[in-house]
Structures are given as structure tokens and as C-alpha cells.
Tab-separated table of C-alpha atoms in Angstrom:
chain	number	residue	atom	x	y	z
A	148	UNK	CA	52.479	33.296	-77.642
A	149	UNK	CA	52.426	34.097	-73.956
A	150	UNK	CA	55.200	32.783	-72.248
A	151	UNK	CA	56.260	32.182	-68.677
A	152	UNK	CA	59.544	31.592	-67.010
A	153	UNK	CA	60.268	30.283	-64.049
A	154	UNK	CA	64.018	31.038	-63.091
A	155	UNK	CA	65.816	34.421	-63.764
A	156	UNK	CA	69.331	33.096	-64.026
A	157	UNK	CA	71.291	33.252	-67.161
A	158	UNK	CA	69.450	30.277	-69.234
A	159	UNK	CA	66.301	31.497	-68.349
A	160	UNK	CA	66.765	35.590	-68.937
A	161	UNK	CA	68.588	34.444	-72.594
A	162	UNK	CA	65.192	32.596	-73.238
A	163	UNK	CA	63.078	35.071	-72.120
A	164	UNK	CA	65.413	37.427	-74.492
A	165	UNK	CA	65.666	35.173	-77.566
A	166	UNK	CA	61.643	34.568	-77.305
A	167	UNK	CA	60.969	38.579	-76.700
A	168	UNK	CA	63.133	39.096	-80.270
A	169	UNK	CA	60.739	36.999	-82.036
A	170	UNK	CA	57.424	38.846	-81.130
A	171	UNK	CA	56.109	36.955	-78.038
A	172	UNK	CA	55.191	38.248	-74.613
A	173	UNK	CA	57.263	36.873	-71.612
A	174	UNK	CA	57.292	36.875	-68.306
A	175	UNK	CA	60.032	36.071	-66.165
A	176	UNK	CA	59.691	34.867	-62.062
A	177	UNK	CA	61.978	34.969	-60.012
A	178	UNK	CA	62.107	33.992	-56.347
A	179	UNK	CA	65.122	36.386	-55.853
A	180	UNK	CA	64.960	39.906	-54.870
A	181	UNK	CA	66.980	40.173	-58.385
A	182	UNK	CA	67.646	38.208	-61.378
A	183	UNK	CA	70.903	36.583	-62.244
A	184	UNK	CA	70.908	33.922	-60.481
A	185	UNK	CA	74.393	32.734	-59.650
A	186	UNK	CA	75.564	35.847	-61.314
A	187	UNK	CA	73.865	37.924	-58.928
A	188	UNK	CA	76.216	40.482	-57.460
A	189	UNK	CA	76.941	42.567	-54.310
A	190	UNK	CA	79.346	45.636	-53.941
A	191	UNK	CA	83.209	45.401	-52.845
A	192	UNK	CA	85.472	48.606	-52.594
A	193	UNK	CA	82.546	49.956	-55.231
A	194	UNK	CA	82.723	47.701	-57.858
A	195	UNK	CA	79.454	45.043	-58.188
A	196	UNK	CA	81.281	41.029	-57.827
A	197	UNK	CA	79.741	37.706	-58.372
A	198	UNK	CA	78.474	35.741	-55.673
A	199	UNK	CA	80.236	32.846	-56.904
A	200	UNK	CA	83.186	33.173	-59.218
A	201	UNK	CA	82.752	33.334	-63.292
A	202	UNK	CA	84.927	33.598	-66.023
A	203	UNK	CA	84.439	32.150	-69.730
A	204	UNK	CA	86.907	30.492	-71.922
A	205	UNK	CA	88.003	31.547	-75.283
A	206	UNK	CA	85.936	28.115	-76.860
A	207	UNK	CA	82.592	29.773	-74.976
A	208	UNK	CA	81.167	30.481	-78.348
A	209	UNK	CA	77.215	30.727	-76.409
A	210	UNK	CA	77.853	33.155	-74.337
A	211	UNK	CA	80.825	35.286	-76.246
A	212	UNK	CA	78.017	35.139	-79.369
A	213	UNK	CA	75.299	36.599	-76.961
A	214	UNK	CA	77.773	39.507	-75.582
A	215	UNK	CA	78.812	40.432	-78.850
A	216	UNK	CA	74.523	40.594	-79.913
A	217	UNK	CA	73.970	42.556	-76.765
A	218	UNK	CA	76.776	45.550	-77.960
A	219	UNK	CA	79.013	44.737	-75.062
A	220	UNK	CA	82.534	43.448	-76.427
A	221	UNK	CA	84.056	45.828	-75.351
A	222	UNK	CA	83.591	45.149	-72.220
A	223	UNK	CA	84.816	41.697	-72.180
A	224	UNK	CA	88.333	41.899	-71.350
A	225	UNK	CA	90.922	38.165	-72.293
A	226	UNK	CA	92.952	38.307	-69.293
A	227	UNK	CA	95.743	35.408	-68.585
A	228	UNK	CA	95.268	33.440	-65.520
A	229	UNK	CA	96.885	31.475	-63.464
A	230	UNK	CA	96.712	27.759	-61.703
A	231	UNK	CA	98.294	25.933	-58.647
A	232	UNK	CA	97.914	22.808	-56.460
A	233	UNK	CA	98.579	22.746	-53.189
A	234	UNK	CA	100.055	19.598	-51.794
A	235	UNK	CA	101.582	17.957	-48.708
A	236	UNK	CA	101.717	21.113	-46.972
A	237	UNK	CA	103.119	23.516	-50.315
A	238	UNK	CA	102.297	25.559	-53.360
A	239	UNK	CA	102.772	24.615	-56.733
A	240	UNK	CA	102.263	26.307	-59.969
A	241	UNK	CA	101.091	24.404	-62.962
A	242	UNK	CA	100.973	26.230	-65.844
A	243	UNK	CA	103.864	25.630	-68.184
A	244	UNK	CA	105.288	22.170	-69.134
A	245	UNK	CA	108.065	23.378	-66.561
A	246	UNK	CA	105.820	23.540	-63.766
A	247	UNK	CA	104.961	20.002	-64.562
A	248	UNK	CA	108.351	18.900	-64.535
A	249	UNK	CA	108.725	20.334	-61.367
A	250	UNK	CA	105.970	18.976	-59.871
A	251	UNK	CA	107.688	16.793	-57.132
A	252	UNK	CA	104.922	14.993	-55.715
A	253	UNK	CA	104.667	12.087	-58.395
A	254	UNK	CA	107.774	10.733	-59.978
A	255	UNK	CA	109.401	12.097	-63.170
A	256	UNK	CA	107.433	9.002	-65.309
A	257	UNK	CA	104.664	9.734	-63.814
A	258	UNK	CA	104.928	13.366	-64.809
A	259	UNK	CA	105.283	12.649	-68.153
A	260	UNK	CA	101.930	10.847	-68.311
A	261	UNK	CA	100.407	13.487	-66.271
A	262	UNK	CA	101.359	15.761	-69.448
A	263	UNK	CA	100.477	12.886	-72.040
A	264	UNK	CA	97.554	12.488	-70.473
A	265	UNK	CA	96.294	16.285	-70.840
A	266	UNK	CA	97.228	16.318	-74.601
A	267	UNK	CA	95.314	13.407	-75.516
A	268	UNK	CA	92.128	14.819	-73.555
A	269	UNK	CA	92.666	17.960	-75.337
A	270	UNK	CA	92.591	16.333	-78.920
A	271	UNK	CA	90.396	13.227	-78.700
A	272	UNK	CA	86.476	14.571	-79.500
A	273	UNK	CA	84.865	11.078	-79.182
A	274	UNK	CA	83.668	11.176	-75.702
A	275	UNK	CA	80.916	8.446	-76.281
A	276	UNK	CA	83.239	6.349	-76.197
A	277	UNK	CA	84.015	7.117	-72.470
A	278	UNK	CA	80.763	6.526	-71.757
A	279	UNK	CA	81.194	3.389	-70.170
A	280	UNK	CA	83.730	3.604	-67.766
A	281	UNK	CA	84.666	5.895	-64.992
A	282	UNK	CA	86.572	8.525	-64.608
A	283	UNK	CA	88.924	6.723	-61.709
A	284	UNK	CA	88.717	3.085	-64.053
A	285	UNK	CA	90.316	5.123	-67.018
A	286	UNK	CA	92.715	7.437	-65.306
A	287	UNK	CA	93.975	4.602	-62.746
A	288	UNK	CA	94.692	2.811	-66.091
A	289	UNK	CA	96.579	4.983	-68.305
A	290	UNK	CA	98.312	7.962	-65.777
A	291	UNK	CA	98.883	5.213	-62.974
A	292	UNK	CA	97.865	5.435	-59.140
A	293	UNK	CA	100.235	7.773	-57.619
A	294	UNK	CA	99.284	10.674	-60.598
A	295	UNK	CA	95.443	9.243	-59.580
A	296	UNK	CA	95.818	10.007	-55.839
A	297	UNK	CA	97.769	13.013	-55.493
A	298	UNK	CA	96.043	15.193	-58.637
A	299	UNK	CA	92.701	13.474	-60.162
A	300	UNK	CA	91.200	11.550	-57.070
A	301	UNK	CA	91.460	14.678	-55.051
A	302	UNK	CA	89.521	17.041	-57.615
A	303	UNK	CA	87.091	14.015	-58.111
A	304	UNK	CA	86.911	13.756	-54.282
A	305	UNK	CA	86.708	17.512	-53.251
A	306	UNK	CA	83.521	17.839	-56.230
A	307	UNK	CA	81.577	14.709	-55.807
A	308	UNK	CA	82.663	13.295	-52.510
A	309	UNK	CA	81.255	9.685	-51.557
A	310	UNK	CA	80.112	9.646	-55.100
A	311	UNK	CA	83.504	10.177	-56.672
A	312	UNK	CA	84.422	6.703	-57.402
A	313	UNK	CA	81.141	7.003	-59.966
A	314	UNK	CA	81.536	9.507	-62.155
A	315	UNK	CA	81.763	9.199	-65.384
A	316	UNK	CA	85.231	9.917	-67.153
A	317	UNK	CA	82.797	12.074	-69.704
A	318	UNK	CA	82.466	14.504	-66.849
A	319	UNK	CA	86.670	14.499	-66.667
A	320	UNK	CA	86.724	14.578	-70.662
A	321	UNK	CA	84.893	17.682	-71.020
A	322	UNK	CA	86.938	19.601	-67.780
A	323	UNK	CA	89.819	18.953	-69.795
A	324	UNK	CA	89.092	19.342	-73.147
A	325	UNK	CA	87.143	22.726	-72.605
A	326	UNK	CA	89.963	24.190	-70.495
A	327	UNK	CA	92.785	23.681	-72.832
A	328	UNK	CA	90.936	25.104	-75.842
A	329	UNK	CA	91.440	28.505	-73.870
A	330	UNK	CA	95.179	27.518	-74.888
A	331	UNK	CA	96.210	28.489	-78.393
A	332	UNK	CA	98.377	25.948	-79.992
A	333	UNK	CA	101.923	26.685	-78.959
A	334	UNK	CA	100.685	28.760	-76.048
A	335	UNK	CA	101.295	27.487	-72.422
A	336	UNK	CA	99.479	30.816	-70.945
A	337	UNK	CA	95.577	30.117	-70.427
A	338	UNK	CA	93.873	33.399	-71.263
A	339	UNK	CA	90.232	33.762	-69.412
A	340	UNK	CA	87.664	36.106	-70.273
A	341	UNK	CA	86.036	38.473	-67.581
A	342	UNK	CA	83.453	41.780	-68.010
A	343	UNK	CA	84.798	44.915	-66.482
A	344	UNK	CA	82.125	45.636	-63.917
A	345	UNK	CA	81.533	42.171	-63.691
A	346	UNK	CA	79.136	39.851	-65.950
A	347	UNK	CA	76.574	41.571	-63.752
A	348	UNK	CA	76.577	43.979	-66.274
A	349	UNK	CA	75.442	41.076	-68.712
A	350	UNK	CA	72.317	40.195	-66.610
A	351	UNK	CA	71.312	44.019	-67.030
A	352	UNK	CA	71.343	44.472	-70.488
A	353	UNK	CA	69.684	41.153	-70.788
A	354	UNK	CA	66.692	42.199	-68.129
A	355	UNK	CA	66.815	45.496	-70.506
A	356	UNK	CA	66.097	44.338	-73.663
A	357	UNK	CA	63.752	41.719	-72.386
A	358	UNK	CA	61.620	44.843	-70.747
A	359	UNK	CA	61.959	46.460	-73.918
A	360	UNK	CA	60.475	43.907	-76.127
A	361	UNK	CA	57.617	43.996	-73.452
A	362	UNK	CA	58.273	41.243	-71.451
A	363	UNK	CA	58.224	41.624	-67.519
A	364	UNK	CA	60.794	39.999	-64.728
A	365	UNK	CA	59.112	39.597	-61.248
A	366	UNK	CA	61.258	39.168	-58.122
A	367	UNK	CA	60.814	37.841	-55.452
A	368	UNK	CA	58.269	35.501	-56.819
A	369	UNK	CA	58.350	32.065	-56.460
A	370	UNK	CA	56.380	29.897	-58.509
A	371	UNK	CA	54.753	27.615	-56.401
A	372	UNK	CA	52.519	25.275	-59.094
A	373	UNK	CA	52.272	24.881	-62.846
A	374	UNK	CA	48.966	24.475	-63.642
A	375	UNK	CA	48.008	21.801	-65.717
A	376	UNK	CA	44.929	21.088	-67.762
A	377	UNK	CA	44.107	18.584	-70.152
A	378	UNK	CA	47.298	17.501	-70.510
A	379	UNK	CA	48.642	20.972	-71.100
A	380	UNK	CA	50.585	23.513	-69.106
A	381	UNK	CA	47.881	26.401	-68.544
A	382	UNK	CA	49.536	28.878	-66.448
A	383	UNK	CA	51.583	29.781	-62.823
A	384	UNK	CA	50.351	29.639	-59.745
A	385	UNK	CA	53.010	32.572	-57.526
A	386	UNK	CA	52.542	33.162	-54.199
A	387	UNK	CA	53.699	36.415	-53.246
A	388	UNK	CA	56.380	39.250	-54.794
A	389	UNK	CA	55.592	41.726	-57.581
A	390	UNK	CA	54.031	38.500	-59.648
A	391	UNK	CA	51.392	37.053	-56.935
A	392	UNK	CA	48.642	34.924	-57.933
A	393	UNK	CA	47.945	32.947	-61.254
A	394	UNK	CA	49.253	34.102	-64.192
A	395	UNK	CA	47.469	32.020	-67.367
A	396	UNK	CA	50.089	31.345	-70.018
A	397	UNK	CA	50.162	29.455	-73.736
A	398	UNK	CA	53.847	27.662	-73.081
A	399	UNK	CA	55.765	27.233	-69.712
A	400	UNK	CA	59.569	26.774	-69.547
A	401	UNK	CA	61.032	25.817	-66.536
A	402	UNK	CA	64.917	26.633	-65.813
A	403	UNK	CA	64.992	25.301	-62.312
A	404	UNK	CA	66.542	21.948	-60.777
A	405	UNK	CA	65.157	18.702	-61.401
A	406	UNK	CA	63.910	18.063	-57.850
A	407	UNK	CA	62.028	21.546	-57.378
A	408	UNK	CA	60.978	20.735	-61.021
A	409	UNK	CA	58.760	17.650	-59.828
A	410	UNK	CA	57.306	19.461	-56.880
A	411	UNK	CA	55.954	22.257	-59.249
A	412	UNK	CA	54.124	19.171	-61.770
A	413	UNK	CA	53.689	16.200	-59.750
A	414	UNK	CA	51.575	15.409	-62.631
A	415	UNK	CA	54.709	14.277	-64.118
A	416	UNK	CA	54.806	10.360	-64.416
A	417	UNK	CA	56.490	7.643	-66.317
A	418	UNK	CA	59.944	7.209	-67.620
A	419	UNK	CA	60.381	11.541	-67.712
A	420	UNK	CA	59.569	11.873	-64.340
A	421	UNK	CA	62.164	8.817	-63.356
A	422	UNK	CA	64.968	10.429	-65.173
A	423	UNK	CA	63.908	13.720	-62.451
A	424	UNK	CA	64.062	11.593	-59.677
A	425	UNK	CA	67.640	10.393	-60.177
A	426	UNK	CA	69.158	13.037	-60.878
A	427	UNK	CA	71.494	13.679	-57.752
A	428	UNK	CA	73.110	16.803	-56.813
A	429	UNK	CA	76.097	18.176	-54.668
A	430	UNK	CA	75.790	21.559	-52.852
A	431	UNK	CA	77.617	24.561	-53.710
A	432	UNK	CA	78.673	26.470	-50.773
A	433	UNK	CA	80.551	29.302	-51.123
A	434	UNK	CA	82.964	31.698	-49.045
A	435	UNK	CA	83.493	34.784	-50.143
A	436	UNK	CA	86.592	36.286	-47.935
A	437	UNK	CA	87.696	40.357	-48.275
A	438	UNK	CA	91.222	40.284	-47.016
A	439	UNK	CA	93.717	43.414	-46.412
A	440	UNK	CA	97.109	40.768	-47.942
A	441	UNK	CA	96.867	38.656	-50.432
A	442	UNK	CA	96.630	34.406	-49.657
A	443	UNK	CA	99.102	33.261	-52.683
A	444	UNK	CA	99.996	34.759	-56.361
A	445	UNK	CA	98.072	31.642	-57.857
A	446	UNK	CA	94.274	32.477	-59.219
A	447	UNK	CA	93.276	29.220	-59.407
A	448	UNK	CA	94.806	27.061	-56.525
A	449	UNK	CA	93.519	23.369	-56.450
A	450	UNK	CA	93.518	21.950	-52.834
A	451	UNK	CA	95.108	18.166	-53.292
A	452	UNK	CA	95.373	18.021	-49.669
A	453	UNK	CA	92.984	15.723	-47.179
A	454	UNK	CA	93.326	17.963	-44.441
A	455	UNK	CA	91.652	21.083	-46.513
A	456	UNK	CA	88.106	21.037	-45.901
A	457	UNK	CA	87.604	22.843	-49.596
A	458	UNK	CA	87.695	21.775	-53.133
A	459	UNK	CA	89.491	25.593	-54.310
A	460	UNK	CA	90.928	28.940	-53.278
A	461	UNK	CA	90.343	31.305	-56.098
A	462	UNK	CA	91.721	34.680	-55.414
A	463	UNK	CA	89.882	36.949	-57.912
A	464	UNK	CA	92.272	39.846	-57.422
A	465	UNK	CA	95.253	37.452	-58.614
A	466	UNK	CA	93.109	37.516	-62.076
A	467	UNK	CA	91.608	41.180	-62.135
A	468	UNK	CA	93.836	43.948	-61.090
A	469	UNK	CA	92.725	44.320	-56.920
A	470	UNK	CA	92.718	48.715	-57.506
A	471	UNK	CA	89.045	47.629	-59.118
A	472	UNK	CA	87.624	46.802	-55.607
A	473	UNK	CA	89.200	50.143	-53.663
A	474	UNK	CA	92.478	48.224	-52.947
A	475	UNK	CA	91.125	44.800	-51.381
A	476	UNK	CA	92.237	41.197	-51.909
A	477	UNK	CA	89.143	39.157	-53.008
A	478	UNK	CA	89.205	35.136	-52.428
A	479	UNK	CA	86.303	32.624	-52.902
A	480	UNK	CA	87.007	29.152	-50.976
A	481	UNK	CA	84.796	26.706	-53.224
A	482	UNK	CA	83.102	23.828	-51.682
A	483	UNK	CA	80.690	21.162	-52.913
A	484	UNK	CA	78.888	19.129	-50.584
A	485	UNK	CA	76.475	16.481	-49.728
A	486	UNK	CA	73.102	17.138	-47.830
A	487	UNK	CA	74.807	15.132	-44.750
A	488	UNK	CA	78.003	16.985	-44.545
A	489	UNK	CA	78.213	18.885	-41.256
A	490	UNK	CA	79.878	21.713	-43.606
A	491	UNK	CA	76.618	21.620	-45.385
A	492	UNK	CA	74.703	24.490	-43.559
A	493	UNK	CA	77.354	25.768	-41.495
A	494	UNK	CA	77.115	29.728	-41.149
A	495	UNK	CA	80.037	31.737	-41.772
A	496	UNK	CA	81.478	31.917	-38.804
A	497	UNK	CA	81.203	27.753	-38.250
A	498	UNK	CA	83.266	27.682	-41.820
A	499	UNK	CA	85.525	30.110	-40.883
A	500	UNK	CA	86.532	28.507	-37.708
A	501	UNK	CA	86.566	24.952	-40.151
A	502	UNK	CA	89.164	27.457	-42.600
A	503	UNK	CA	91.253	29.538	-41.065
A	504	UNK	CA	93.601	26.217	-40.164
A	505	UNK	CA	93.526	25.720	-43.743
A	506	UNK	CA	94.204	28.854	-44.734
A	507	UNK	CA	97.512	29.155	-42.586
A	508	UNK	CA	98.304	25.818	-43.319
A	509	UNK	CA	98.749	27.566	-47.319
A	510	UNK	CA	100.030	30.638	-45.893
A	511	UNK	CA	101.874	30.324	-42.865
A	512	UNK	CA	101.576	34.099	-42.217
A	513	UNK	CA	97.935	34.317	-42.600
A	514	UNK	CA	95.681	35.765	-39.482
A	515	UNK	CA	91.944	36.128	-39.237
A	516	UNK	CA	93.041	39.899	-38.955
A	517	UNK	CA	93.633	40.149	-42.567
A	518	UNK	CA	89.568	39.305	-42.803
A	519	UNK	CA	87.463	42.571	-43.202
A	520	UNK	CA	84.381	41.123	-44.754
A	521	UNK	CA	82.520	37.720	-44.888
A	522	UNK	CA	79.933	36.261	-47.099
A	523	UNK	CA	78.413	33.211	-47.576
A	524	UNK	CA	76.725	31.416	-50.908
A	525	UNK	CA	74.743	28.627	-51.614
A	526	UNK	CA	73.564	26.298	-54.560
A	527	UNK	CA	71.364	23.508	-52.557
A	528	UNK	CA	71.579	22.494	-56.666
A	529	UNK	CA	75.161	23.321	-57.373
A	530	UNK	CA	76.250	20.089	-59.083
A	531	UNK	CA	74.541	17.351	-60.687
A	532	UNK	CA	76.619	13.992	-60.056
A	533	UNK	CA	77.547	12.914	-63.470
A	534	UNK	CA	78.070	8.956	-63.691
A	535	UNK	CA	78.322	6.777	-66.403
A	536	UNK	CA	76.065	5.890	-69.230
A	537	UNK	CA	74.522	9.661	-68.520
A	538	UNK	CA	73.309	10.466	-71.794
A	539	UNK	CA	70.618	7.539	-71.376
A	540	UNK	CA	69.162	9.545	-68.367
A	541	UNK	CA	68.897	13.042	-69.855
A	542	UNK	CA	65.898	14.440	-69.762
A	543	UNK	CA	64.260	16.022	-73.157
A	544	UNK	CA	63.930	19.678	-73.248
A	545	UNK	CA	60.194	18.815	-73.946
A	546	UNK	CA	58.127	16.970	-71.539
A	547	UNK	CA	54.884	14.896	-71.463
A	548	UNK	CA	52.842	17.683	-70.398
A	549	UNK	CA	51.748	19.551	-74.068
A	550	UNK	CA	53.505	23.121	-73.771
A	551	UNK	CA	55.494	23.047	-70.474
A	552	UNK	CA	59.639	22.835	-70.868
A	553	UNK	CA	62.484	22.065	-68.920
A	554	UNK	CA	66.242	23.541	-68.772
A	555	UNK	CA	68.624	22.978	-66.723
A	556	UNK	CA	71.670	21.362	-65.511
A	557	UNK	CA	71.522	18.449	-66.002
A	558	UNK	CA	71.225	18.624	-69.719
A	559	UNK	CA	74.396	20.404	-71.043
A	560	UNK	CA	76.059	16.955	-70.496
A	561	UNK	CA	78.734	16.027	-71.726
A	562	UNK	CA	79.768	19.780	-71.322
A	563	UNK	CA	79.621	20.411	-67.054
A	564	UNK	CA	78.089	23.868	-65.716
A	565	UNK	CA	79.167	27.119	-66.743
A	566	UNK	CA	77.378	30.469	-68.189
A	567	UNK	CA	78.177	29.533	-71.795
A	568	UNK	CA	76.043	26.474	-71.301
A	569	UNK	CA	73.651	28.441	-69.425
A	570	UNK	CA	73.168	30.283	-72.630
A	571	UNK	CA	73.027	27.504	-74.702
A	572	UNK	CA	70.192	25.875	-72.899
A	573	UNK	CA	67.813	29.594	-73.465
A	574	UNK	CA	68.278	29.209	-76.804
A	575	UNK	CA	67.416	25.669	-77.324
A	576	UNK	CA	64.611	25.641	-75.167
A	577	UNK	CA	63.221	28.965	-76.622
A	578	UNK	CA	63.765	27.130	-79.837
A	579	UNK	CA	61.769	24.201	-78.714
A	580	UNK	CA	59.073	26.139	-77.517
A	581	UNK	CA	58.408	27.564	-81.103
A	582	UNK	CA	58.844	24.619	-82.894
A	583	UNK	CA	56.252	22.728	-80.548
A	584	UNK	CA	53.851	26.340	-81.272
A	585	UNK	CA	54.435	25.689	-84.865
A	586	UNK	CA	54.130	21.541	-84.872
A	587	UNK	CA	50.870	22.092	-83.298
A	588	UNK	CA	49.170	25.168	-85.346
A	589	UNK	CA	50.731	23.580	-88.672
């Protein structure tokens, strides 16, 4: 077959690789000036870093299967990490069931169901059966309002703001449960995996051996129409970049979000297309900070605080050793955000002026001084608002239209986003995309 791709972010180069392997021609677009998506990179101190931050866990069997296939294990380096909340004005580490204990904030009762709480999620695998209810209903319930409003409601708040009090407590369920599998039983120490010269190094081999196999990867080409004809998908319609004009094509697969997905195939109608529509996201928008001094010693520091206008404060060089980036201290302040949030399209010197308070309100003896470079993100896509019941609205990977393919985000439920599932969707929509070739020539 002849194959197009619209998207060159991890799901859709790992298609685009998986369907090169067995023989058919691809081509990959991609409205970027490179592929990657949000594993794109840019240079610090010499060393290439993510645009938005990335690690795996050790139960990321997608993605470590894929590295391991690609000859690059070696390169994937199981590093421990570490994880904080900060709190009425102060630092805490939670890590260990001591850091628990000590966590001040709730009472020693409620502690102990904080901890309960994290075991059962851990163990239980039934997650349908949290399909009903959300994730503030069940956690008000069983770890009590006080562990509700200083730990979960803040996380739920800081990720899905207005729509927090909706989300299913699937969404919670698989946070959980994914991030203590990185825990070996007996083991309090998370280990996280990272690629030494960044999983940028991932998206290379992967545009390699798609170029290999004779596929192609435009940038800078944004797909502005699937054609459709007869009820089929017959080909892209680009509009400028290295792939301009129409490209004809046997199978389409789309890897984009569901809104741009309906703007490409407004042909798309019935029950499909009304999944599409309400599907709602939150913006990712984030703010990448190169400081001379280091914020805190905490990777991973959870904000649990009302007056922090962001969700997270990961300091990357508090997880890889800082002499990889010349020397420099590397933080990402996460943020997700609704369309009507003045944060929303803020430049980076609006949300620095909205972060610096913040950021000595952590660390007293923080100055913008310690700030030698800037940069700013965005996802207008970042996170699809998972509520309850969600499995009923997932869309298929096939759609109406004979031949043309969907995969994105919103379909790695009850998983949430991450490059393992990114992975996972390539393969099962490269997968679909034979069978359907198959189905229909058998």
C-alpha cells in the first residue's frame, strides 16, 4: 500500500516505522520544521533537551520494546528520581513511607489513608469498575476531605481546572497504578528511565529507518484536507513545505487531535464525528527556565498551593546529572490551561512576571538573576479532559470513511498521555490499517 501520515510525533513516526517493516511505502507530514513532536528538542550547554519533559517508567513495555528493536538499550539509562509537594508556604519530600509520616499538613489518620489509599490503587486492576464515579466522589469517600484538599483536589485542580470536579477516578486509577509499578516490591525508591542525549535520539533512529525502508518525512507541511471519494480516503491535500500539493494515497492515518481531525474531513458525520466533537482539551504550556543555582533538590515537586499559578516544577538536572548541559540547572514549570485563562497565551516574559513570586515563594533566595535562558512551549491539545463513563465516547481507530484512521489521545484511555502510549497507538493503528487492506482484498 501507499500510506500517508499526518503527524510526525512519536505515534505517528512508530506507524510510519512498523508499516515501512512490512513492505509499504509511507509518507510522513509534518507541519513542524522537524519531527518529534513533543519530543522535539533544542540545545542547552550542548546537549539536545525536550521541549517538554519525558521520562518512561519501568511498566512502559511500548516504548522500552521499541528501543530495544531500534538497537538503542544502551542508551536508556534507569535513574532514581525524586518527588515533593509544596504546601502552605514549604517543601516536602514524599518518597518513602517516612516522608508520609512526616507529612504535617493532614493529620496522622489521615496519613495513614493517604498511604492505604496508594497501595490499594497500586494493586486493584479493575478500573471499570471506577467508571462511574469521579475521581473527587471516590477519594472524598475513602481518604477523607482534608487528604482531598491539600494533595488530590490540588493535582485535579492544577490539570483540569473548572473541569476538575468531573473527571473520572479512571483518569486517577491509572496515574497511580502506572507510577508505582516503577516501584519494585519492597522498594520505596522510584527508578525512571531517561536516553542519554535525550529521547531525541529515539525520534532519529526512528526517522532513519523509516527513510531507509523508503518512506519519506516532510516538514513543515501541514496537511490541510483529506480527500475523500466515494466514501474512501483518496489522498492529502498540503499546502506548502517540502510535501506541497496533493499527494494520492491507498490508506490515510491521522495522529492529530480530535478537533483539527474534523476540520481535515468534515465529511465526517454521525455518532463518530459526535464522539470528535466532545472531546475537550486543556492546554499545555510550558516554561522552560536555564538557571545558574538550583530551585530545590526535589525532581518532581507538586505545587499544592492556591497561590502558585502552575501545576509542577520539574528540575531536570535534580534527575540527570546538570555537568550534561555545560554546568546549568534545567527546570520546566508545567501548566495546563483552559482556552480562557489569561495564562493561556501569555509570552514568556508575561509568565515570568506571573512566576517569579512563585518561585521565591519555594525558594526564598531565588532572583530573576539566576535566569540565563527562557523558553516557552505549547500543546493547544495537551490534555484531553477525562470524565466519567469515557470508554463509551472513544473513538474507533477506524472511521466511517473506507481507508482513513485516527490516533490519538484520546484513545489510550484508561492509560493518560505519555510516549509509551504514543507507541502503542502506531502500532495498533498500523495494525488496523493492514487488517482493513486485507478484510477488503480477501
Amino acid at each position: 500500500m501507499n500510506i500517508g501520515i499526518i503527524g510526525g510525533g512519536i505515534a505517528g513516526l512508530t506507524a510510519a516505522y512498523e508499516l515501512g517493516k512490512g513492505g509499504h511505502a509511507v509518507t510522513v507530514f509534518e507541519r513542524e520544521s522537524c519531527p518529534g513532536g513533543q519530543v522535539a528538542t533544542f540545545e542547552v550547554g550542548g546537549e539536545r533537551l525536550e521541549r517538554f519533559y519525558h521520562h518512561i517508567f519501568t511498566g512502559d513495555t511500548a516504548v522500552i520494546e521499541l528501543i530495544d528493536e531500534l538497537g538503542l538499550s544502551e542508551q536508556l539509562a534507569w535513574l532514581k528520581s525524586s518527588v515533593g509537594f509544596f504546601h502552605g508556604g514549604k517543601l516536602y519530600d514524599f518518597v518513602t513511607a517516612g516522608d508520609l509520616l512526616r507529612f504535617s499538613p493532614v493529620s496522622l489518620p489521615d496519613r495513614v489513608r493517604l498511604g492505604f489509599i496508594s497501595l490499594f490503587l497500586r494493586r486493584y486492576k479493575n478500573w471499570r469498575r471506577f467508571e462511574a464515579i469521579t475521581a473527587r466522589e471516590w477519594l472524598t469517600k475513602y481518604g477523607g476531605r482534608r487528604n482531598y484538599d491539600v494533595v488530590w483536589g490540588p493535582l485535579l485542580n492544577g490539570k483540569f481546572g473548572a473541569s476538575s470536579g468531573e473527571i473520572g477516578m479512571v483518569w486517577l486509577w491509572g496515574k497511580i497504578h502506572l507510577r508505582f509499578a516503577s516501584r519494585s516490591r519492597g522498594m520505596s525508591q522510584e527508578l525512571l528511565g531517561y536516553m542519554k542525549g535525550s529521547y531525541g535520539l529515539l525520534i532519529d533512529i526512528l526517522a532513519q529507518r523509516i527513510t531507509d525502508s523508503g518512506g519519506r518525512i516532510c516538514t513543515d507541511s501541514p496537511v490541510s484536507r483529506v480527500a475523500v471519494e466515494n466514501g474512501k480516503a483518496a489522498g492529502l491535500e498540503v499546502d506548502c513545505g517540502n510535501g506541497a500539493g496533493f499527494h494520492p494515497f491507498d490508506a490515510v492515518a491521522a495522529t492529530v487531535p480530535s478537533p483539527v481531525f474534523l476540520n481535515l474531513v468534515p465529511q465526517l458525520d454521525g455518532d463518530y464525528a459526535a464522539k470528535l466533537r466532545r472531546t475537550q482539551y486543556q492546554a499545555a504550556v510550558c516554561l522552560v527556565l536555564v538557571l545558574k543555582r538550583s530551585l530545590s533538590h526535589i525532581y518532581w515537586l507538586n505545587i499544592s498551593d492556591s497561590s502558585v499559578p502552575f501545576v509542577a516544577a520539574i528540575e531536570h538536572t535534580n534527575f540527570i546529572p546538570r555537568s550534561t548541559y555545560g554546568g546549568k540547572h534545567i527546570l520546566y514549570l508545567s501548566n495546563y490551561l483552559a482556552g480562557d485563562n489569561p495564562l493561556y497565551r501569555a509570552n514568556v516574559d508575561e509568565l515570568l512576571a506571573a512566576y517569579v513570586p512563585a518561585l521565591k515563594r519555594i525558594n526564598p533566595e531565588f532572583e530573576p538573576s539566576w535566569i540565563e535562558d527562557c523558553r516557552r512551549f505549547s500543546d493547544d491539545f495537551g490534555q484531553p479532559i477525562v470524565g466519567t463513563h469515557y470508554s463509551d465516547q472513544i473513538p474507533a481507530y477506524r472511521t466511517p470513511i473506507k481507508g482513513l484512521f485516527l490516533a490519538n489521545t484520546t484513545q489510550i484511555y484508561p492509560e493518560d498521555r505519555g510516549m509509551n502510549y504514543s507507541v502503542r497507538l502506531g502500532l495498533e493503528v498500523s495494525r488496523e490499517i493492514v487488517a482493513e487492506r486485507v478484510i477488503n482484498t480477501g
